[in-house]
């Protein structure tokens, strides 16, 4: 405060010696206060003296507005007009320029005139610009010959907001993942017990038995539930992967037959492969699941038929790629692009499609787990998945997998294939350690049936 008073005194002292109209002096005082109170506090006041208040205000290196008690902008310097994308802001209500305070702009300004909340920055959304723009605004109060005014110093806070949104999104995905993973783990144990006991019962009933078909039903449904749980585990990245070096083209051609059957007759499937494709390191079964999910979604989006294109490309990123709030680092990638000509995805839905249980399909037609599973698997493989859509024209999913070019230097764990031995039966004592009671009960029954104690 003392510094401000001193600056004010110096200012008055200097202006008094020059014969200038009151308006220019007032503007100079305003510019002084800004210099002192908000922007370049550390500079000694003398060096910032300029001869003309208007041009000083106009040329200040920060975007600044002056606001009347009625909430109208009475002055806006060049940087402020540029930031807010207006040619002339004078006489515009502040409430037309910014929004998203969580309370009326007029109240906030009235508080400012009453000396409350001054110098406490608020982040608001600018209403004018087409691209999203967040502005941090700090208010200060001044007195001009024409009455009190608020001075608003603006600062582009879009990057900050974007980072914040990115952080919130990743926290959300992580929380959902943890929840899903936890639930799935418990469920998995219960399902093991259910299908285990069911297997035991099936051993005692043969096909002619009146109970056999019911038992079969229980078994089949338990298996279906287990595969759903498997998807949840994949999303929460808790599944064990068996990564191997794969040629995406071969994986796709192995899958062609199945995909063709999946899409049906109305939908055509076309492939376009890069002849010089690198290898990727992934779990083959899981990769197949990702591709199948994408193709099934594309099919569902084209009830009247159309074409699904699957492209593979070798892709070198020389610059980090920023997209959908993530950054893909520089490097070589194998790119898989799945494009369809279906209904597309509305822009407001696009950010949600990778969330578990997000679906636009009717109950029973979709669980909303397809894309979240794909997301989890791709992430776990060290890759990236992006979606883009032209609503009405179709959707495009692009997957980036890190390229693995030198298989000879890669140590690939040989897929351990233990010879299948027929379940041993015999005598002896087995110490069974299992924390889940239902699973323990089933396992000990099964062991006892084989003659162990
Ligand atoms: N190719 C696409 N074209 C249009 N919309 C799509 C496409 N792919 C996904 N979507 C939208 O994203 C939503 C989520 O897809 P996701 O695969 O996760 O779930 P689902 O297909 O609804 O159900 P599930 O795959 O579990 O059977 C879909 O309901 C759909 O609205
Ligand atoms: Mg799906």
Short mmCIF file of C-alpha atoms and ligand atoms in Angstrom, two decimals:
data_model
loop_
_atom_site.label_atom_id
_atom_site.label_comp_id
_atom_site.label_asym_id
_atom_site.label_seq_id
_atom_site.Cartn_x
_atom_site.Cartn_y
_atom_site.Cartn_z
CA UNK A 1 0.00 0.00 0.00
CA UNK A 2 2.78 2.37 0.87
CA UNK A 3 4.44 1.81 -2.46
CA UNK A 4 1.22 2.68 -4.17
CA UNK A 5 0.85 5.92 -2.28
CA UNK A 6 4.37 6.87 -3.03
CA UNK A 7 3.87 6.21 -6.71
CA UNK A 8 0.77 8.25 -6.66
CA UNK A 9 2.59 11.14 -5.08
CA UNK A 10 5.38 11.04 -7.62
CA UNK A 11 2.82 10.94 -10.35
CA UNK A 12 0.92 13.94 -9.07
CA UNK A 13 4.11 15.81 -8.53
CA UNK A 14 5.18 15.29 -12.10
CA UNK A 15 1.86 16.01 -13.66
CA UNK A 16 1.47 19.20 -11.72
CA UNK A 17 4.51 20.67 -13.34
CA UNK A 18 3.17 20.07 -16.82
CA UNK A 19 0.15 21.84 -18.08
CA UNK A 20 -2.10 19.02 -19.25
CA UNK A 21 -5.84 18.56 -19.43
CA UNK A 22 -7.38 16.71 -16.48
CA UNK A 23 -8.35 13.76 -18.65
CA UNK A 24 -4.81 12.96 -19.63
CA UNK A 25 -3.66 13.32 -16.05
CA UNK A 26 -6.35 10.97 -14.88
CA UNK A 27 -5.40 8.43 -17.48
CA UNK A 28 -1.81 8.73 -16.45
CA UNK A 29 -2.78 8.15 -12.86
CA UNK A 30 -4.74 5.10 -13.87
CA UNK A 31 -1.82 3.77 -15.82
CA UNK A 32 0.34 4.37 -12.76
CA UNK A 33 -1.91 2.49 -10.46
CA UNK A 34 -1.95 -0.43 -12.82
CA UNK A 35 1.78 -0.43 -13.01
CA UNK A 36 2.00 -0.37 -9.25
CA UNK A 37 -0.86 -2.54 -8.24
CA UNK A 38 -1.05 -5.24 -10.78
CA UNK A 39 1.55 -5.62 -13.39
CA UNK A 40 5.15 -4.58 -13.11
CA UNK A 41 5.35 -3.87 -9.45
CA UNK A 42 9.05 -4.19 -9.21
CA UNK A 43 9.92 -1.45 -11.69
CA UNK A 44 10.77 1.90 -10.28
CA UNK A 45 7.97 4.28 -11.21
CA UNK A 46 10.13 6.87 -12.90
CA UNK A 47 11.20 4.67 -15.75
CA UNK A 48 7.66 3.93 -16.84
CA UNK A 49 6.68 7.57 -17.38
CA UNK A 50 5.06 8.09 -20.77
CA UNK A 51 3.78 11.25 -22.25
CA UNK A 52 0.36 10.23 -23.23
CA UNK A 53 -2.14 8.36 -21.08
CA UNK A 54 -4.19 6.98 -23.93
CA UNK A 55 -1.33 5.55 -25.85
CA UNK A 56 0.16 4.20 -22.63
CA UNK A 57 -3.07 2.38 -21.87
CA UNK A 58 -3.31 1.16 -25.42
CA UNK A 59 0.25 -0.11 -25.46
CA UNK A 60 0.35 -1.73 -22.02
CA UNK A 61 1.83 -5.20 -22.44
CA UNK A 62 -1.08 -6.86 -20.66
CA UNK A 63 -4.70 -7.03 -21.75
CA UNK A 64 -6.66 -4.49 -19.70
CA UNK A 65 -10.27 -3.35 -19.50
CA UNK A 66 -11.90 -0.53 -17.62
CA UNK A 67 -15.41 -1.13 -16.39
CA UNK A 68 -18.09 1.32 -15.25
CA UNK A 69 -20.31 0.77 -12.20
CA UNK A 70 -23.08 -0.17 -14.67
CA UNK A 71 -20.99 -3.13 -15.77
CA UNK A 72 -20.14 -1.66 -19.16
CA UNK A 73 -16.67 -1.75 -20.63
CA UNK A 74 -15.51 1.82 -21.12
CA UNK A 75 -12.00 1.12 -22.32
CA UNK A 76 -10.20 -1.91 -23.65
CA UNK A 77 -6.60 -1.84 -24.76
CA UNK A 78 -5.29 -3.48 -27.89
CA UNK A 79 -4.24 -6.75 -26.24
CA UNK A 80 -7.59 -7.05 -24.48
CA UNK A 81 -9.52 -6.58 -27.73
CA UNK A 82 -7.26 -9.10 -29.40
CA UNK A 83 -7.67 -11.65 -26.61
CA UNK A 84 -11.44 -11.35 -26.45
CA UNK A 85 -11.73 -11.14 -30.25
CA UNK A 86 -13.73 -7.92 -30.35
CA UNK A 87 -13.08 -4.92 -32.59
CA UNK A 88 -14.47 -2.43 -30.16
CA UNK A 89 -15.44 -3.38 -26.65
CA UNK A 90 -16.60 0.02 -25.45
CA UNK A 91 -20.14 0.09 -24.14
CA UNK A 92 -20.34 -3.68 -24.21
CA UNK A 93 -21.71 -5.22 -21.02
CA UNK A 94 -19.07 -7.31 -19.29
CA UNK A 95 -21.66 -10.07 -19.02
CA UNK A 96 -21.63 -10.34 -22.82
CA UNK A 97 -17.91 -10.88 -22.85
CA UNK A 98 -17.39 -13.46 -20.14
CA UNK A 99 -19.36 -16.24 -18.49
CA UNK A 100 -18.97 -19.24 -16.27
CA UNK A 101 -18.27 -17.54 -12.95
CA UNK A 102 -20.88 -19.57 -11.16
CA UNK A 103 -22.73 -16.36 -10.25
CA UNK A 104 -23.94 -13.31 -12.17
CA UNK A 105 -21.16 -11.20 -13.62
CA UNK A 106 -22.96 -8.08 -12.34
CA UNK A 107 -22.72 -9.35 -8.74
CA UNK A 108 -19.04 -10.00 -9.10
CA UNK A 109 -18.44 -6.49 -10.46
CA UNK A 110 -20.62 -4.92 -7.75
CA UNK A 111 -18.48 -6.72 -5.17
CA UNK A 112 -15.44 -5.25 -6.86
CA UNK A 113 -16.84 -1.74 -6.61
CA UNK A 114 -17.48 -2.38 -2.93
CA UNK A 115 -13.87 -3.36 -2.50
CA UNK A 116 -14.51 -7.10 -2.16
CA UNK A 117 -12.59 -9.73 -4.07
CA UNK A 118 -10.17 -7.24 -5.56
CA UNK A 119 -6.87 -8.72 -6.68
CA UNK A 120 -8.24 -12.22 -6.28
CA UNK A 121 -8.06 -13.74 -9.75
CA UNK A 122 -11.15 -15.44 -11.15
CA UNK A 123 -11.14 -17.74 -14.12
CA UNK A 124 -13.96 -17.21 -16.59
CA UNK A 125 -14.82 -18.37 -20.06
CA UNK A 126 -14.73 -15.77 -22.81
CA UNK A 127 -18.03 -15.88 -24.71
CA UNK A 128 -16.93 -14.35 -27.98
CA UNK A 129 -14.11 -16.48 -29.40
CA UNK A 130 -15.13 -19.58 -31.29
CA UNK A 131 -12.33 -21.69 -29.86
CA UNK A 132 -12.52 -22.34 -26.15
CA UNK A 133 -10.82 -19.51 -24.27
CA UNK A 134 -10.43 -19.22 -20.53
CA UNK A 135 -9.36 -15.94 -19.06
CA UNK A 136 -8.07 -15.20 -15.62
CA UNK A 137 -9.27 -11.77 -14.50
CA UNK A 138 -7.93 -9.71 -11.63
CA UNK A 139 -9.91 -6.64 -10.65
CA UNK A 140 -8.60 -3.40 -9.20
CA UNK A 141 -10.43 -0.22 -8.38
CA UNK A 142 -9.54 3.30 -9.47
CA UNK A 143 -11.14 6.71 -9.30
CA UNK A 144 -11.33 8.75 -12.45
CA UNK A 145 -12.77 12.22 -12.93
CA UNK A 146 -15.84 10.50 -14.24
CA UNK A 147 -16.27 8.36 -11.20
CA UNK A 148 -15.08 5.02 -9.91
CA UNK A 149 -13.97 2.40 -12.38
CA UNK A 150 -12.81 -1.17 -12.17
CA UNK A 151 -9.66 -2.13 -13.95
CA UNK A 152 -9.61 -5.72 -15.12
CA UNK A 153 -6.29 -7.30 -15.98
CA UNK A 154 -6.75 -10.34 -18.17
CA UNK A 155 -4.55 -13.36 -18.58
CA UNK A 156 -5.07 -16.22 -21.01
CA UNK A 157 -5.62 -19.29 -18.80
CA UNK A 158 -6.71 -21.73 -21.48
CA UNK A 159 -3.63 -23.90 -21.18
CA UNK A 160 -4.04 -24.11 -17.44
CA UNK A 161 -7.66 -25.13 -17.82
CA UNK A 162 -6.80 -27.71 -20.45
CA UNK A 163 -4.22 -29.24 -18.15
CA UNK A 164 -6.73 -29.27 -15.35
CA UNK A 165 -9.34 -30.98 -17.53
CA UNK A 166 -6.73 -33.51 -18.63
CA UNK A 167 -5.85 -34.23 -15.05
CA UNK A 168 -9.48 -34.62 -14.01
CA UNK A 169 -10.13 -36.92 -16.95
CA UNK A 170 -7.19 -39.16 -16.15
CA UNK A 171 -8.16 -39.26 -12.48
CA UNK A 172 -11.66 -40.24 -13.49
CA UNK A 173 -10.51 -43.01 -15.78
CA UNK A 174 -8.17 -44.25 -13.08
CA UNK A 175 -10.90 -44.23 -10.44
CA UNK A 176 -13.33 -46.05 -12.71
CA UNK A 177 -10.58 -48.50 -13.56
CA UNK A 178 -9.82 -49.20 -9.92
CA UNK A 179 -13.46 -49.63 -9.09
CA UNK A 180 -14.10 -51.87 -12.07
CA UNK A 181 -10.96 -53.85 -11.34
CA UNK A 182 -11.89 -54.34 -7.70
CA UNK A 183 -15.42 -55.42 -8.47
CA UNK A 184 -14.23 -57.65 -11.27
CA UNK A 185 -11.69 -59.36 -9.05
CA UNK A 186 -14.29 -60.25 -6.42
CA UNK A 187 -16.70 -61.30 -9.08
CA UNK A 188 -14.13 -63.50 -10.66
CA UNK A 189 -13.69 -65.40 -7.41
CA UNK A 190 -17.41 -65.87 -7.03
CA UNK A 191 -17.71 -67.06 -10.59
CA UNK A 192 -14.88 -69.51 -10.13
CA UNK A 193 -16.76 -70.99 -7.21
CA UNK A 194 -20.07 -71.07 -9.10
CA UNK A 195 -18.73 -72.72 -12.21
CA UNK A 196 -16.49 -75.00 -10.16
CA UNK A 197 -19.36 -76.35 -8.12
CA UNK A 198 -21.39 -76.59 -11.28
CA UNK A 199 -18.62 -78.68 -12.86
CA UNK A 200 -18.68 -80.96 -9.85
CA UNK A 201 -22.41 -81.40 -10.25
CA UNK A 202 -22.03 -82.01 -13.97
CA UNK A 203 -19.60 -84.80 -13.20
CA UNK A 204 -22.33 -86.57 -11.28
CA UNK A 205 -25.10 -86.06 -13.83
CA UNK A 206 -24.84 -87.37 -17.32
CA UNK A 207 -26.65 -86.15 -20.39
CA UNK A 208 -29.73 -88.22 -19.87
CA UNK A 209 -30.31 -86.72 -16.46
CA UNK A 210 -33.35 -84.40 -16.12
CA UNK A 211 -31.12 -81.88 -14.29
CA UNK A 212 -28.41 -81.95 -16.89
CA UNK A 213 -29.76 -79.15 -19.11
CA UNK A 214 -30.30 -76.82 -16.16
CA UNK A 215 -26.76 -77.42 -15.02
CA UNK A 216 -25.53 -76.78 -18.55
CA UNK A 217 -27.39 -73.46 -18.52
CA UNK A 218 -25.79 -72.43 -15.25
CA UNK A 219 -22.42 -73.34 -16.61
CA UNK A 220 -22.87 -71.44 -19.86
CA UNK A 221 -24.11 -68.32 -18.14
CA UNK A 222 -21.32 -68.43 -15.62
CA UNK A 223 -18.92 -68.57 -18.55
CA UNK A 224 -20.57 -65.58 -20.19
CA UNK A 225 -20.34 -63.66 -16.95
CA UNK A 226 -16.68 -64.63 -16.71
CA UNK A 227 -15.98 -63.20 -20.13
CA UNK A 228 -17.66 -59.91 -19.16
CA UNK A 229 -15.56 -59.79 -16.05
CA UNK A 230 -12.55 -60.48 -18.23
CA UNK A 231 -13.39 -57.36 -20.22
CA UNK A 232 -13.61 -55.30 -17.07
CA UNK A 233 -10.26 -56.63 -15.95
CA UNK A 234 -8.83 -55.70 -19.33
CA UNK A 235 -10.12 -52.17 -18.96
CA UNK A 236 -8.71 -51.79 -15.51
CA UNK A 237 -5.45 -53.23 -16.88
CA UNK A 238 -5.34 -55.90 -14.26
CA UNK A 239 -5.29 -58.73 -16.69
CA UNK A 240 -2.15 -60.64 -17.30
CA UNK A 241 -1.02 -60.13 -20.84
CA UNK A 242 1.09 -62.49 -22.81
CA UNK A 243 2.78 -60.09 -25.18
CA UNK A 244 4.56 -61.37 -28.23
CA UNK A 245 5.90 -59.79 -31.39
CA UNK A 246 3.17 -59.70 -33.94
CA UNK A 247 2.72 -58.65 -37.51
CA UNK A 248 -0.49 -56.70 -37.57
CA UNK A 249 -1.23 -57.83 -41.13
CA UNK A 250 -1.03 -61.48 -40.14
CA UNK A 251 -3.17 -60.94 -37.07
CA UNK A 252 -5.75 -59.26 -39.26
CA UNK A 253 -5.68 -61.91 -41.94
CA UNK A 254 -6.11 -64.63 -39.31
CA UNK A 255 -9.13 -62.72 -38.17
CA UNK A 256 -10.63 -61.95 -41.58
CA UNK A 257 -12.85 -64.97 -41.67
CA UNK A 258 -14.35 -64.25 -38.29
CA UNK A 259 -14.75 -60.53 -39.01
CA UNK A 260 -16.49 -61.28 -42.29
CA UNK A 261 -18.95 -63.46 -40.47
CA UNK A 262 -19.43 -60.79 -37.80
CA UNK A 263 -20.27 -57.96 -40.18
CA UNK A 264 -22.81 -59.91 -42.16
CA UNK A 265 -23.73 -59.58 -45.79
CA UNK A 266 -24.67 -55.94 -46.02
CA UNK A 267 -21.37 -54.65 -44.80
CA UNK A 268 -18.20 -54.97 -46.83
CA UNK A 269 -14.83 -55.24 -45.17
CA UNK A 270 -11.76 -53.95 -46.98
CA UNK A 271 -8.12 -54.05 -46.00
CA UNK A 272 -5.30 -51.81 -47.07
CA UNK A 273 -1.92 -52.84 -45.73
CA UNK A 274 1.39 -51.07 -45.65
CA UNK A 275 3.88 -53.38 -47.35
CA UNK A 276 6.68 -52.37 -44.96
CA UNK A 277 5.03 -52.70 -41.63
CA UNK A 278 6.97 -53.04 -38.39
CA UNK A 279 6.09 -55.52 -35.72
CA UNK A 280 4.12 -54.68 -32.61
CA UNK A 281 4.40 -56.23 -29.20
CA UNK A 282 1.02 -57.25 -27.92
CA UNK A 283 -1.09 -60.08 -26.65
CA UNK A 284 -2.58 -61.62 -29.76
CA UNK A 285 -5.91 -62.58 -28.28
CA UNK A 286 -6.40 -59.19 -26.79
CA UNK A 287 -5.43 -57.42 -29.97
CA UNK A 288 -8.00 -59.50 -31.78
CA UNK A 289 -10.56 -58.47 -29.22
CA UNK A 290 -9.79 -54.78 -29.82
CA UNK A 291 -10.17 -55.17 -33.57
CA UNK A 292 -13.36 -57.16 -33.18
CA UNK A 293 -14.88 -54.56 -30.88
CA UNK A 294 -14.11 -51.80 -33.36
CA UNK A 295 -15.50 -53.73 -36.30
CA UNK A 296 -18.66 -54.70 -34.42
CA UNK A 297 -19.23 -51.07 -33.45
CA UNK A 298 -18.73 -49.99 -37.05
CA UNK A 299 -21.19 -52.63 -38.19
CA UNK A 300 -23.76 -51.51 -35.61
CA UNK A 301 -23.41 -47.93 -36.85
CA UNK A 302 -24.35 -49.01 -40.39
CA UNK A 303 -27.74 -50.68 -40.15
CA UNK A 304 -28.24 -50.14 -43.89
CA UNK A 305 -24.90 -51.50 -44.86
CA UNK A 306 -21.72 -49.86 -46.08
CA UNK A 307 -18.02 -50.35 -46.00
CA UNK A 308 -15.57 -50.80 -43.17
CA UNK A 309 -11.98 -50.03 -44.10
CA UNK A 310 -9.08 -51.31 -42.08
CA UNK A 311 -5.74 -49.75 -42.91
CA UNK A 312 -2.33 -50.45 -41.51
CA UNK A 313 0.43 -47.88 -41.82
CA UNK A 314 3.95 -47.42 -40.72
CA UNK A 315 4.09 -44.00 -39.14
CA UNK A 316 6.95 -41.92 -37.87
CA UNK A 317 6.20 -39.14 -35.43
CA UNK A 318 8.92 -36.52 -35.66
CA UNK A 319 7.02 -34.22 -33.32
CA UNK A 320 5.03 -35.33 -30.29
CA UNK A 321 1.41 -35.62 -31.32
CA UNK A 322 -1.05 -33.80 -29.10
CA UNK A 323 -4.54 -35.12 -29.42
CA UNK A 324 -7.55 -35.49 -27.17
CA UNK A 325 -5.60 -34.27 -24.19
CA UNK A 326 -2.82 -36.82 -24.48
CA UNK A 327 0.59 -36.54 -26.01
CA UNK A 328 1.98 -39.32 -28.15
CA UNK A 329 5.77 -39.21 -27.90
CA UNK A 330 8.10 -39.05 -30.86
CA UNK A 331 8.92 -42.40 -32.41
CA UNK A 332 7.93 -45.10 -34.86
CA UNK A 333 4.44 -46.47 -34.72
CA UNK A 334 2.28 -49.01 -36.38
CA UNK A 335 -0.97 -47.31 -37.12
CA UNK A 336 -4.25 -49.13 -37.54
CA UNK A 337 -7.18 -47.15 -38.82
CA UNK A 338 -10.73 -48.48 -38.80
CA UNK A 339 -13.13 -46.30 -40.77
CA UNK A 340 -16.83 -46.75 -41.36
CA UNK A 341 -19.62 -44.96 -43.21
CA UNK A 342 -22.12 -45.17 -40.41
CA UNK A 343 -24.07 -42.75 -38.30
CA UNK A 344 -20.99 -41.24 -36.71
CA UNK A 345 -20.69 -39.95 -33.18
CA UNK A 346 -22.07 -36.62 -32.00
CA UNK A 347 -19.39 -34.22 -30.73
CA UNK A 348 -20.83 -34.20 -27.21
CA UNK A 349 -20.70 -38.01 -27.06
CA UNK A 350 -17.22 -38.34 -28.50
CA UNK A 351 -15.35 -37.62 -25.25
CA UNK A 352 -17.41 -40.27 -23.43
CA UNK A 353 -17.22 -43.28 -25.69
CA UNK A 354 -14.21 -44.84 -23.96
CA UNK A 355 -15.86 -44.74 -20.57
CA UNK A 356 -17.09 -48.10 -19.29
CA UNK A 357 -20.83 -48.55 -19.58
CA UNK A 358 -21.26 -45.63 -21.93
CA UNK A 359 -23.57 -46.82 -24.65
CA UNK A 360 -26.19 -45.34 -26.92
CA UNK A 361 -27.56 -48.75 -27.69
CA UNK A 362 -30.74 -50.12 -26.22
CA UNK A 363 -30.69 -52.27 -23.12
CA UNK A 364 -29.59 -55.71 -24.09
CA UNK A 365 -27.91 -54.54 -27.27
CA UNK A 366 -24.82 -52.98 -25.81
CA UNK A 367 -23.12 -52.98 -22.46
CA UNK A 368 -20.85 -50.06 -23.25
CA UNK A 369 -17.78 -52.13 -22.47
CA UNK A 370 -16.43 -52.63 -25.99
CA UNK A 371 -14.47 -49.43 -26.36
CA UNK A 372 -13.42 -49.18 -22.73
CA UNK A 373 -11.95 -52.67 -23.05
CA UNK A 374 -10.20 -51.67 -26.25
CA UNK A 375 -8.88 -48.57 -24.52
CA UNK A 376 -7.51 -50.60 -21.61
CA UNK A 377 -5.83 -53.14 -23.86
CA UNK A 378 -4.28 -50.56 -26.15
CA UNK A 379 -2.97 -48.58 -23.17
CA UNK A 380 -1.52 -51.69 -21.61
CA UNK A 381 0.30 -52.38 -24.86
CA UNK A 382 1.86 -48.93 -24.66
CA UNK A 383 -0.31 -47.66 -27.49
CA UNK A 384 -2.90 -44.98 -28.04
CA UNK A 385 -6.42 -44.97 -29.41
CA UNK A 386 -8.26 -41.97 -30.82
CA UNK A 387 -11.69 -41.53 -32.27
CA UNK A 388 -12.86 -38.99 -34.76
CA UNK A 389 -16.21 -38.60 -36.41
CA UNK A 390 -18.13 -36.66 -38.95
CA UNK A 391 -21.67 -37.12 -37.62
CA UNK A 392 -23.82 -38.57 -40.34
CA UNK A 393 -20.85 -39.61 -42.43
CA UNK A 394 -19.03 -42.10 -40.28
CA UNK A 395 -16.43 -42.62 -37.63
CA UNK A 396 -12.74 -43.31 -37.64
CA UNK A 397 -10.71 -45.02 -34.95
CA UNK A 398 -6.95 -44.73 -35.08
CA UNK A 399 -4.66 -46.90 -33.01
CA UNK A 400 -0.98 -46.20 -32.47
CA UNK A 401 1.21 -49.09 -31.40
CA UNK A 402 4.90 -48.58 -30.72
CA UNK A 403 6.85 -50.21 -33.54
CA UNK A 404 9.30 -52.98 -32.72
CA UNK A 405 11.72 -53.22 -35.56
CA UNK A 406 14.52 -55.41 -34.39
CA UNK A 407 13.10 -58.71 -33.39
CA UNK A 408 16.58 -60.18 -33.05
CA UNK A 409 17.39 -57.91 -30.12
CA UNK A 410 14.10 -58.50 -28.47
CA UNK A 411 14.02 -61.16 -25.86
CA UNK A 412 10.79 -62.90 -26.42
CA UNK A 413 9.84 -65.14 -23.61
CA UNK A 414 9.10 -68.45 -25.24
CA UNK A 415 5.48 -69.24 -24.78
CA UNK A 416 5.68 -71.87 -22.16
CA UNK A 417 3.61 -74.72 -23.21
CA UNK A 418 3.53 -77.37 -20.62
CA UNK A 419 2.54 -80.72 -21.93
CA UNK A 420 -0.96 -81.48 -20.96
CA UNK A 421 -0.97 -84.17 -18.36
CA UNK A 422 -4.08 -85.94 -17.45
CA UNK A 423 -5.20 -84.82 -14.05
CA UNK A 424 -3.34 -86.94 -11.55
CA UNK A 425 -5.27 -88.87 -9.09
CA UNK A 426 -3.89 -90.51 -6.07
CA UNK A 427 -3.27 -90.31 -2.42
CA UNK A 428 -1.53 -87.87 -0.21
CA UNK A 429 -2.06 -84.72 1.72
CA UNK A 430 -2.33 -81.43 -0.15
CA UNK A 431 -2.04 -78.14 1.66
CA UNK A 432 -4.48 -75.84 -0.09
CA UNK A 433 -3.98 -72.13 0.38
CA UNK A 434 -6.78 -69.89 -0.86
CA UNK A 435 -8.20 -66.85 0.90
CA UNK A 436 -11.56 -66.92 -0.80
CA UNK A 437 -13.82 -69.34 1.09
CA UNK A 438 -16.10 -70.41 -1.81
CA UNK A 439 -13.13 -71.05 -4.08
CA UNK A 440 -11.40 -72.98 -1.29
CA UNK A 441 -14.49 -75.08 -0.70
CA UNK A 442 -14.76 -76.02 -4.33
CA UNK A 443 -11.05 -76.73 -4.75
CA UNK A 444 -10.90 -78.95 -1.70
CA UNK A 445 -13.94 -80.88 -2.90
CA UNK A 446 -12.33 -81.37 -6.29
CA UNK A 447 -9.09 -82.56 -4.70
CA UNK A 448 -10.90 -84.93 -2.42
CA UNK A 449 -12.74 -86.38 -5.36
CA UNK A 450 -9.34 -87.19 -6.86
CA UNK A 451 -8.41 -89.07 -3.75
CA UNK A 452 -6.28 -86.45 -1.99
CA UNK A 453 -6.87 -85.44 1.54
N1 LIG B 1 -18.08 -46.77 -35.26
C1 LIG B 1 -18.97 -46.14 -34.51
N2 LIG B 1 -19.91 -45.35 -35.09
C2 LIG B 1 -20.83 -44.69 -34.32
N3 LIG B 1 -20.88 -44.76 -32.98
C3 LIG B 1 -19.98 -45.52 -32.36
C4 LIG B 1 -18.98 -46.24 -33.08
N4 LIG B 1 -18.21 -46.90 -32.19
C5 LIG B 1 -18.70 -46.60 -30.97
N5 LIG B 1 -19.77 -45.77 -31.06
C6 LIG B 1 -20.55 -45.23 -29.93
O1 LIG B 1 -19.84 -45.45 -28.74
C7 LIG B 1 -20.66 -46.16 -27.81
C8 LIG B 1 -19.79 -47.02 -26.94
O2 LIG B 1 -19.23 -48.09 -27.67
P1 LIG B 1 -18.80 -49.41 -26.93
O3 LIG B 1 -18.25 -50.35 -27.93
O4 LIG B 1 -17.95 -49.04 -25.77
O5 LIG B 1 -20.17 -49.94 -26.33
P2 LIG B 1 -21.40 -50.59 -27.12
O6 LIG B 1 -21.00 -50.94 -28.51
O7 LIG B 1 -22.55 -49.68 -26.95
O8 LIG B 1 -21.64 -51.89 -26.27
P3 LIG B 1 -20.74 -53.23 -26.27
O9 LIG B 1 -19.56 -53.00 -27.15
O10 LIG B 1 -20.34 -53.42 -24.85
O11 LIG B 1 -21.65 -54.29 -26.75
C9 LIG B 1 -21.66 -46.89 -28.64
O12 LIG B 1 -22.85 -47.15 -27.93
C10 LIG B 1 -21.89 -45.91 -29.79
O13 LIG B 1 -22.79 -44.91 -29.42
MG1 LIG B 2 -19.24 -52.02 -28.86
#
